[in-house]
Amino acid sequence: MSIKHYLQFSDFTADEYAYLFARAALIKRKFKAYEKHHPLADRTLAMIFEKASTRTRVSFEAGMYQLGGSVVHLTTGDSQLGRAEPIEDSAKVISRMVDLVMIRTFGQDKIERFAAHSRVPVINGLTNEFHPCQILADIFTFIEHRGSIQGKTVAWVGDGNNMANTWLQAAEILDFKVHVSTPSGYEIDQSVAGLRSADSYQVFKDPMDACRGADLVTTDVWTSMGYEAENEARRKAFADWCVDEDMMKVARPDALFMHCLPAHRGEEVQAEVIDGPQSVVWDEAENRMHVQKALMEYLLLGRIA
Ligand code: CP
Ligand code: NVA
């Protein structure tokens, strides 16, 4: 039987997402009511971090304990991964000892190679190309606040990065539109983003135009992890790609603001916006844990009636 992995957003169908969102809502309700929910008792999650993290680490670790399981935390610096043990060998060994693996790394090829040699499901905790767990949480958060995302418009302001690529994959699967505005030189690469077509997104030169009429405005750091050498060039190129109150004004009056965090106030977003009434960034961060609990349960146990 082939193993189900979650390496990019397009790994699941709209029907699977409908199940996961409903399940995450139930799991969240149980958590809030201090109700025990231990479907993964005696199961172990290995978390491998080759880049820094706060939210992903805490949400997976706390989430797995809450499901009755336990976790092993590995980083490049404190494991043989940092001493050039082949990723394939690491996958064969680690996946004989645990039930599930979450990896945050650089190239998507690395996580794909790990998954190809793993005996257990592998989850993408962020790569240079994708961040599917974050978009899972973001869409769940949108649904909580505004209902279905189908037919809605999301404005992406900033880098054509892992978050942007994942929003675009999600738009194809869940049938919504993305207005994308990136500085030149930082555009979406349709083949890297793994899109079927350009039908679900529209490109705007001016970020203000991308925000016009949007149901959700979202952005991310100017420099993602792994691209620090480009910091100075990016600061110059991205200067006009700061989500401010004027951009929020041209979006729909009930538009939400999201940011995967960590954020740099005064760079990609004005403090008045991220700390303002339309921002749902704290719900978004909390929901990482609830959706990932639903995801881990689904990968290990399938659908629970
Ligand atoms: N949004 C997110 O993935 O945060 P961390 O880098 O803190 O895990
Ligand atoms: N695009 C950012 C997201 C951090 C959660 C990065 O890759 O660093």
Coordinates of C-alpha atoms and ligand atoms in Angstrom, one line a residue:
M1 CA 0.0 0.0 0.0
S2 CA 1.4 3.4 -0.9
I3 CA 2.0 5.8 2.0
K4 CA 0.1 9.1 2.1
H5 CA 2.5 12.1 2.6
Y6 CA 1.7 15.8 2.8
L7 CA 4.5 17.4 0.9
Q8 CA 2.5 20.1 -0.9
F9 CA -1.0 21.5 -0.8
S10 CA -1.9 19.7 -4.1
D11 CA -1.4 16.3 -2.4
F12 CA -5.0 16.4 -1.1
T13 CA -8.3 16.9 -2.9
A14 CA -11.1 19.4 -2.1
D15 CA -13.0 16.6 -0.5
E16 CA -10.1 15.7 1.8
Y17 CA -9.8 19.4 2.8
A18 CA -13.5 19.5 3.6
Y19 CA -13.0 16.6 5.9
L20 CA -9.8 18.1 7.5
F21 CA -11.5 21.5 8.2
A22 CA -14.5 19.8 9.8
R23 CA -12.2 17.5 11.9
A24 CA -10.0 20.4 12.9
A25 CA -13.0 22.3 14.2
L26 CA -14.0 19.3 16.3
I27 CA -10.5 18.8 17.6
K28 CA -10.3 22.5 18.5
R29 CA -13.7 22.4 20.4
K30 CA -12.4 19.4 22.4
F31 CA -9.1 21.2 23.2
K32 CA -11.0 24.3 24.4
A33 CA -13.2 22.1 26.6
Y34 CA -10.2 20.3 28.1
E35 CA -11.6 17.0 26.7
K36 CA -9.1 14.2 26.3
H37 CA -8.5 13.2 22.7
H38 CA -5.8 10.5 22.4
P39 CA -6.2 8.7 19.1
L40 CA -2.4 8.7 18.6
A41 CA -1.5 7.1 22.0
D42 CA 1.9 5.3 21.7
R43 CA 2.7 7.0 18.3
T44 CA 5.8 9.0 17.8
L45 CA 6.4 12.0 15.6
A46 CA 10.0 12.9 14.6
M47 CA 10.4 16.6 13.8
I48 CA 13.4 17.6 11.8
F49 CA 14.4 21.2 11.6
E50 CA 17.0 22.5 9.2
K51 CA 15.7 26.0 9.6
A52 CA 14.6 28.0 12.7
S53 CA 11.0 27.8 13.9
T54 CA 8.7 28.9 16.8
R55 CA 5.1 28.2 15.6
T56 CA 5.8 25.0 13.7
R57 CA 7.8 23.5 16.5
V58 CA 5.4 24.4 19.3
S59 CA 2.2 23.5 17.3
F60 CA 3.5 20.1 16.2
E61 CA 5.0 19.2 19.6
A62 CA 2.1 20.4 21.7
G63 CA -0.3 19.0 19.2
M64 CA 1.2 15.5 19.2
Y65 CA 1.3 15.3 23.0
Q66 CA -2.4 16.4 23.1
L67 CA -3.2 13.5 20.7
G68 CA -1.6 11.1 23.2
G69 CA 1.7 10.6 21.3
S70 CA 5.2 11.8 21.8
V71 CA 7.9 13.6 19.8
V72 CA 11.6 13.5 18.9
H73 CA 13.2 16.8 17.9
L74 CA 16.2 16.8 15.6
T75 CA 18.1 19.7 14.0
T76 CA 20.8 19.8 11.4
G77 CA 23.3 20.8 14.1
D78 CA 22.6 18.1 16.6
S79 CA 22.1 15.1 14.2
Q80 CA 24.1 13.4 11.5
L81 CA 22.1 15.3 8.9
G82 CA 24.6 18.2 9.5
R83 CA 27.5 15.8 8.9
A84 CA 26.4 14.8 5.4
E85 CA 24.6 11.5 6.2
P86 CA 22.6 11.0 3.0
I87 CA 18.9 12.0 3.3
E88 CA 17.9 8.6 2.0
D89 CA 19.8 6.8 4.7
S90 CA 18.3 9.1 7.4
A91 CA 14.8 8.5 6.1
K92 CA 15.3 4.7 6.2
V93 CA 16.6 4.8 9.7
I94 CA 14.2 7.4 11.3
S95 CA 11.1 5.9 9.7
R96 CA 11.8 2.5 11.2
M97 CA 11.5 4.0 14.7
V98 CA 8.7 6.6 14.5
D99 CA 5.2 6.7 13.0
L100 CA 5.3 10.1 11.4
V101 CA 7.9 12.6 10.3
M102 CA 7.7 16.4 9.9
I103 CA 10.5 18.1 8.1
R104 CA 11.4 21.8 7.7
T105 CA 14.2 22.1 5.1
F106 CA 15.5 24.0 2.1
G107 CA 14.8 22.4 -1.3
Q108 CA 11.5 20.6 -2.0
D109 CA 13.7 17.9 -3.6
K110 CA 15.1 17.0 -0.2
I111 CA 11.8 16.3 1.4
E112 CA 10.7 14.4 -1.7
R113 CA 13.8 12.2 -1.4
F114 CA 13.2 11.7 2.3
A115 CA 9.5 10.7 1.6
A116 CA 10.6 8.3 -1.2
H117 CA 12.6 6.3 1.3
S118 CA 10.3 6.6 4.3
R119 CA 8.2 3.8 5.7
V120 CA 5.9 6.4 7.4
P121 CA 4.0 9.5 6.3
V122 CA 6.1 12.7 5.9
I123 CA 4.7 16.2 6.4
N124 CA 6.2 19.4 4.9
G125 CA 6.9 21.9 7.8
L126 CA 8.2 24.4 5.2
T127 CA 10.5 24.2 2.3
N128 CA 11.9 27.0 0.0
E129 CA 9.0 26.2 -2.4
F130 CA 6.0 25.4 -0.1
H131 CA 4.4 25.8 3.3
P132 CA 1.2 23.7 3.1
C133 CA 0.5 23.5 6.9
Q134 CA 0.4 27.3 7.1
I135 CA -2.1 27.6 4.3
L136 CA -4.1 24.8 5.8
A137 CA -4.3 26.9 9.0
D138 CA -4.9 30.2 7.1
I139 CA -7.9 28.8 5.1
F140 CA -9.3 27.2 8.3
T141 CA -9.1 30.6 9.9
F142 CA -10.8 32.3 7.0
I143 CA -13.6 29.8 7.2
E144 CA -14.0 30.4 10.9
H145 CA -14.4 34.1 10.4
R146 CA -16.1 34.4 7.0
G147 CA -17.4 30.9 5.9
S148 CA -16.3 29.1 2.7
I149 CA -13.4 30.5 0.7
Q150 CA -14.8 29.3 -2.6
G151 CA -15.3 32.2 -5.0
K152 CA -13.5 34.6 -2.8
T153 CA -10.4 36.8 -3.6
V154 CA -7.1 36.7 -1.7
A155 CA -4.6 39.5 -2.3
W156 CA -1.0 38.4 -2.1
V157 CA 1.4 41.4 -1.6
G158 CA 5.1 40.6 -1.6
D159 CA 7.6 37.9 -2.5
G160 CA 6.7 35.1 -4.9
N161 CA 7.8 32.7 -2.3
N162 CA 6.8 29.4 -0.5
M163 CA 3.7 31.0 1.0
A164 CA 2.6 32.6 -2.4
N165 CA 3.1 29.3 -4.2
T166 CA 1.0 27.4 -1.7
W167 CA -1.8 30.0 -1.8
L168 CA -1.8 29.5 -5.6
Q169 CA -2.0 25.7 -5.3
A170 CA -4.9 26.1 -2.8
A171 CA -6.8 28.4 -5.1
E172 CA -6.7 25.7 -7.8
I173 CA -8.0 23.1 -5.5
L174 CA -10.5 25.1 -3.4
D175 CA -11.8 27.3 -6.3
F176 CA -10.9 30.8 -5.2
K177 CA -8.9 33.6 -6.9
V178 CA -5.5 35.1 -5.9
H179 CA -4.5 38.7 -6.9
V180 CA -0.7 38.6 -6.9
S181 CA 1.6 41.7 -6.7
T182 CA 5.3 41.1 -6.4
P183 CA 8.3 43.4 -7.2
S184 CA 9.8 42.7 -10.5
G185 CA 12.4 39.9 -10.3
Y186 CA 10.4 38.2 -7.5
E187 CA 7.5 36.9 -9.5
I188 CA 5.7 33.6 -9.2
D189 CA 7.3 30.8 -11.3
Q190 CA 4.3 28.7 -12.4
S191 CA 6.4 25.6 -12.8
V192 CA 8.0 25.9 -9.3
A193 CA 4.6 26.6 -7.8
G194 CA 3.3 23.4 -9.5
L195 CA 0.2 24.9 -11.0
R196 CA -2.0 23.4 -13.6
S197 CA -2.7 26.8 -15.3
A198 CA -2.7 30.5 -14.6
D199 CA -6.6 30.5 -14.4
S200 CA -6.8 31.0 -10.6
Y201 CA -4.6 34.0 -10.3
Q202 CA -4.1 37.5 -11.7
V203 CA -0.9 39.5 -11.6
F204 CA -0.9 43.2 -10.7
K205 CA 2.1 45.6 -10.9
D206 CA 0.7 47.9 -8.2
P207 CA 0.0 46.2 -4.8
M208 CA -2.9 48.7 -4.3
D209 CA -4.7 47.2 -7.4
A210 CA -4.1 43.7 -6.1
C211 CA -5.9 44.6 -2.9
R212 CA -8.9 46.2 -4.5
G213 CA -12.1 44.3 -3.7
A214 CA -10.1 41.5 -1.9
D215 CA -11.7 39.4 0.9
L216 CA -8.4 38.7 2.4
V217 CA -5.1 40.6 2.2
T218 CA -1.9 38.7 3.1
T219 CA 1.8 39.1 2.9
D220 CA 5.1 37.7 4.3
V221 CA 8.6 38.7 5.1
W222 CA 10.7 40.3 2.3
T223 CA 13.5 37.8 2.9
S224 CA 12.7 34.2 3.6
M225 CA 14.9 31.9 5.5
G226 CA 17.8 30.8 3.4
Y227 CA 17.8 34.0 1.3
E228 CA 19.6 36.2 3.8
A229 CA 22.4 37.0 1.4
E230 CA 19.9 38.9 -0.7
N231 CA 18.7 41.1 2.2
E232 CA 20.0 44.4 1.0
A233 CA 18.8 44.0 -2.6
R234 CA 15.4 42.9 -1.3
R235 CA 15.0 45.8 1.0
K236 CA 15.3 48.1 -2.0
A237 CA 13.1 46.1 -4.3
F238 CA 10.3 45.5 -1.8
A239 CA 10.0 49.1 -0.3
D240 CA 6.6 49.7 -1.9
W241 CA 5.3 46.3 -1.0
C242 CA 4.2 47.2 2.6
V243 CA 0.6 46.4 3.4
D244 CA -0.7 49.7 4.9
E245 CA -4.0 51.2 5.8
D246 CA -4.6 52.6 2.3
M247 CA -4.3 49.1 0.9
M248 CA -6.8 47.7 3.5
K249 CA -9.2 50.6 2.6
V250 CA -9.5 49.5 -1.0
A251 CA -10.1 45.9 -0.1
R252 CA -13.7 44.9 0.9
P253 CA -14.8 46.6 4.1
D254 CA -14.9 43.2 5.9
A255 CA -11.6 42.0 4.5
L256 CA -9.3 40.1 6.8
F257 CA -5.5 40.6 7.1
M258 CA -3.2 37.5 7.6
H259 CA 0.5 37.0 8.0
C260 CA 2.1 33.6 8.7
L261 CA 4.5 35.3 11.2
P262 CA 7.2 36.1 12.2
A263 CA 6.4 39.7 10.9
H264 CA 8.6 42.8 10.5
R265 CA 6.4 45.8 11.3
G266 CA 7.4 48.7 9.1
E267 CA 8.6 46.4 6.4
E268 CA 6.1 44.1 4.7
V269 CA 3.2 45.4 7.0
Q270 CA 2.4 48.5 8.9
A271 CA 1.9 48.1 12.6
E272 CA -1.5 49.7 12.4
V273 CA -2.6 46.8 10.0
I274 CA -1.2 43.8 11.7
D275 CA -2.2 45.1 15.1
G276 CA -5.5 46.5 13.8
P277 CA -9.1 45.3 13.9
Q278 CA -9.0 43.4 10.5
S279 CA -6.0 41.3 11.5
V280 CA -6.5 37.7 12.5
V281 CA -2.9 36.7 12.9
W282 CA -3.1 35.3 16.4
D283 CA -6.0 33.0 15.4
E284 CA -4.0 32.0 12.4
A285 CA -1.0 31.1 14.5
E286 CA -3.2 29.1 17.1
N287 CA -5.0 27.3 14.3
R288 CA -1.7 25.8 13.1
M289 CA -2.0 23.4 16.1
H290 CA -5.6 22.5 15.5
V291 CA -5.3 21.8 11.8
Q292 CA -2.0 19.9 12.2
K293 CA -3.6 17.7 14.8
A294 CA -6.4 16.8 12.3
L295 CA -3.7 16.3 9.6
M296 CA -1.6 13.9 11.8
E297 CA -4.7 12.0 12.8
Y298 CA -5.8 11.7 9.2
L299 CA -2.4 10.6 7.9
L300 CA -2.1 7.8 10.5
L301 CA -5.7 6.7 11.0
G302 CA -7.6 7.9 7.9
R303 CA -11.1 9.3 8.1
I304 CA -12.8 8.9 11.5
A305 CA -16.6 8.7 11.0
Ligands
CP1 N1 4.6 30.6 10.4 C1 5.6 29.7 10.8 O1 5.8 28.7 10.2 O2 6.3 30.1 11.9 P1 7.7 29.5 12.4 O3 8.8 29.8 11.5 O4 7.9 30.2 13.8 O5 7.5 28.0 12.6
NVA2 N1 8.5 32.7 3.8 C1 9.0 32.6 5.1 C2 7.9 31.9 6.0 C3 8.4 31.8 7.5 C4 7.3 31.0 8.3 C5 10.3 31.8 5.1 O1 10.3 30.8 4.4 O2 11.2 32.1 5.9

